[in-house]
XYZ file of C-alpha atoms in Angstrom:
123
model
C -51.821 -7.623 12.673
C -48.567 -9.440 12.036
C -45.613 -7.069 11.977
C -42.984 -7.740 9.331
C -39.872 -5.625 9.710
C -38.022 -4.497 6.597
C -34.623 -2.848 6.711
C -33.234 -0.245 4.337
C -29.765 1.250 4.524
C -29.687 4.885 5.584
C -28.015 7.456 3.404
C -25.417 8.370 6.038
C -24.508 4.683 6.654
C -25.897 4.684 10.208
C -28.068 1.907 11.567
C -30.521 0.667 8.873
C -34.003 2.228 8.900
C -36.653 -0.271 10.001
C -40.162 -0.339 8.568
C -43.222 -2.372 9.423
C -45.163 -3.813 6.507
C -48.793 -2.797 7.245
C -51.615 -5.253 6.712
C -53.811 -4.436 3.723
C -57.168 -5.413 2.239
C -57.740 -4.935 -1.492
C -61.193 -5.036 -3.074
C -62.261 -4.801 -6.700
C -65.382 -2.844 -7.598
C -66.957 -2.200 -10.972
C -65.251 1.221 -11.041
C -61.796 0.214 -9.785
C -60.004 -1.008 -6.688
C -60.042 -0.041 -3.011
C -56.950 -0.568 -0.865
C -57.167 -0.358 2.934
C -53.923 -0.263 4.936
C -53.888 -0.521 8.732
C -51.374 1.891 10.256
C -52.152 2.534 13.935
C -50.527 5.675 15.319
C -50.321 7.414 11.919
C -52.324 10.532 11.110
C -52.661 12.238 7.727
C -49.713 14.532 8.477
C -47.472 11.476 8.871
C -48.430 9.964 5.500
C -46.371 10.032 2.352
C -47.923 8.442 -0.731
C -45.928 8.507 -3.959
C -46.727 7.217 -7.411
C -43.896 6.770 -9.912
C -44.938 5.137 -13.159
C -46.994 2.170 -12.000
C -45.286 1.838 -8.584
C -47.234 3.038 -5.535
C -45.327 3.574 -2.275
C -47.005 4.222 1.075
C -44.964 5.462 4.051
C -46.590 6.176 7.422
C -44.628 7.851 10.191
C -45.940 7.245 13.680
C -46.276 9.852 16.368
C -44.779 8.123 19.402
C -45.736 9.647 22.738
C -43.047 10.093 25.379
C -43.190 7.433 28.095
C -43.207 8.479 31.756
C -41.336 5.433 32.990
C -39.173 2.473 32.096
C -40.569 0.032 29.578
C -40.855 -3.439 31.143
C -42.554 -5.261 28.288
C -43.220 -4.068 24.755
C -44.884 -5.902 21.848
C -45.322 -2.907 19.572
C -42.457 -1.768 17.348
C -41.354 1.847 17.166
C -40.685 1.548 13.419
C -42.618 3.433 10.744
C -44.776 1.736 8.103
C -43.840 1.195 4.449
C -45.421 -0.808 1.643
C -44.966 -0.823 -2.137
C -47.383 -2.014 -4.837
C -47.104 -2.454 -8.570
C -50.317 -1.084 -10.080
C -52.233 -2.526 -12.987
C -51.761 -0.350 -16.084
C -55.568 -0.212 -16.355
C -55.708 2.087 -13.284
C -56.216 5.777 -14.003
C -53.370 7.131 -11.861
C -54.530 10.737 -12.308
C -57.680 10.018 -10.262
C -56.234 8.125 -7.270
C -57.733 9.405 -3.989
C -56.666 8.852 -0.364
C -58.422 9.151 3.000
C -57.087 8.500 6.507
C -59.497 7.650 9.326
C -58.533 6.283 12.759
C -55.311 4.658 11.569
C -56.796 3.125 8.403
C -55.672 4.512 5.055
C -58.189 4.015 2.237
C -56.953 4.468 -1.329
C -59.420 4.554 -4.207
C -57.808 3.388 -7.453
C -60.251 3.934 -10.340
C -60.049 1.966 -13.575
C -59.516 3.995 -16.722
C -62.599 4.502 -18.876
C -61.208 2.377 -21.721
C -61.156 -0.801 -19.581
C -64.493 -0.334 -17.807
C -67.289 -2.521 -19.124
C -69.918 -0.625 -21.043
C -73.244 -1.476 -22.577
C -73.751 -1.127 -26.271
C -77.118 0.082 -27.393
C -78.689 -1.912 -30.193
C -80.731 0.087 -32.739
C-alpha cells in the first residue's frame, strides 16, 4: 500500500494534522457499489464515516501500541487515515452499510430503486 500523506491545518494553529490516504477498491454490482478501504491498525471504534449531501468522508484513527525501546528504523506512519468521495446521485444514501474486518472497511452503497434495471412483463 502506498502511503500518501495529506495535511490539514489544526483548529488551534498547532502543527498540521497528517492523514494517510488509504488504498481502496471499488466494485459495481447490479444492486449498487462496494467500496473496500485498507486501514491497518483501525478497529470499528476508531472509525468515523460521515455523509453530507453526496460527499462521503472516511476517517480511521489508529490504535498505536507503546514501544518498549528506541525506534531505529520505521517505514509505517503514525498518522490516521482519511479519504473523501463524491457519490453518484443514483446511490440511495439512506441504505449505506459499513463493516470493519481485520483492518478492511467494506461499505455497501446501494443504487436507488429508480435507477436499477427492471424487466417489463409483456402481456
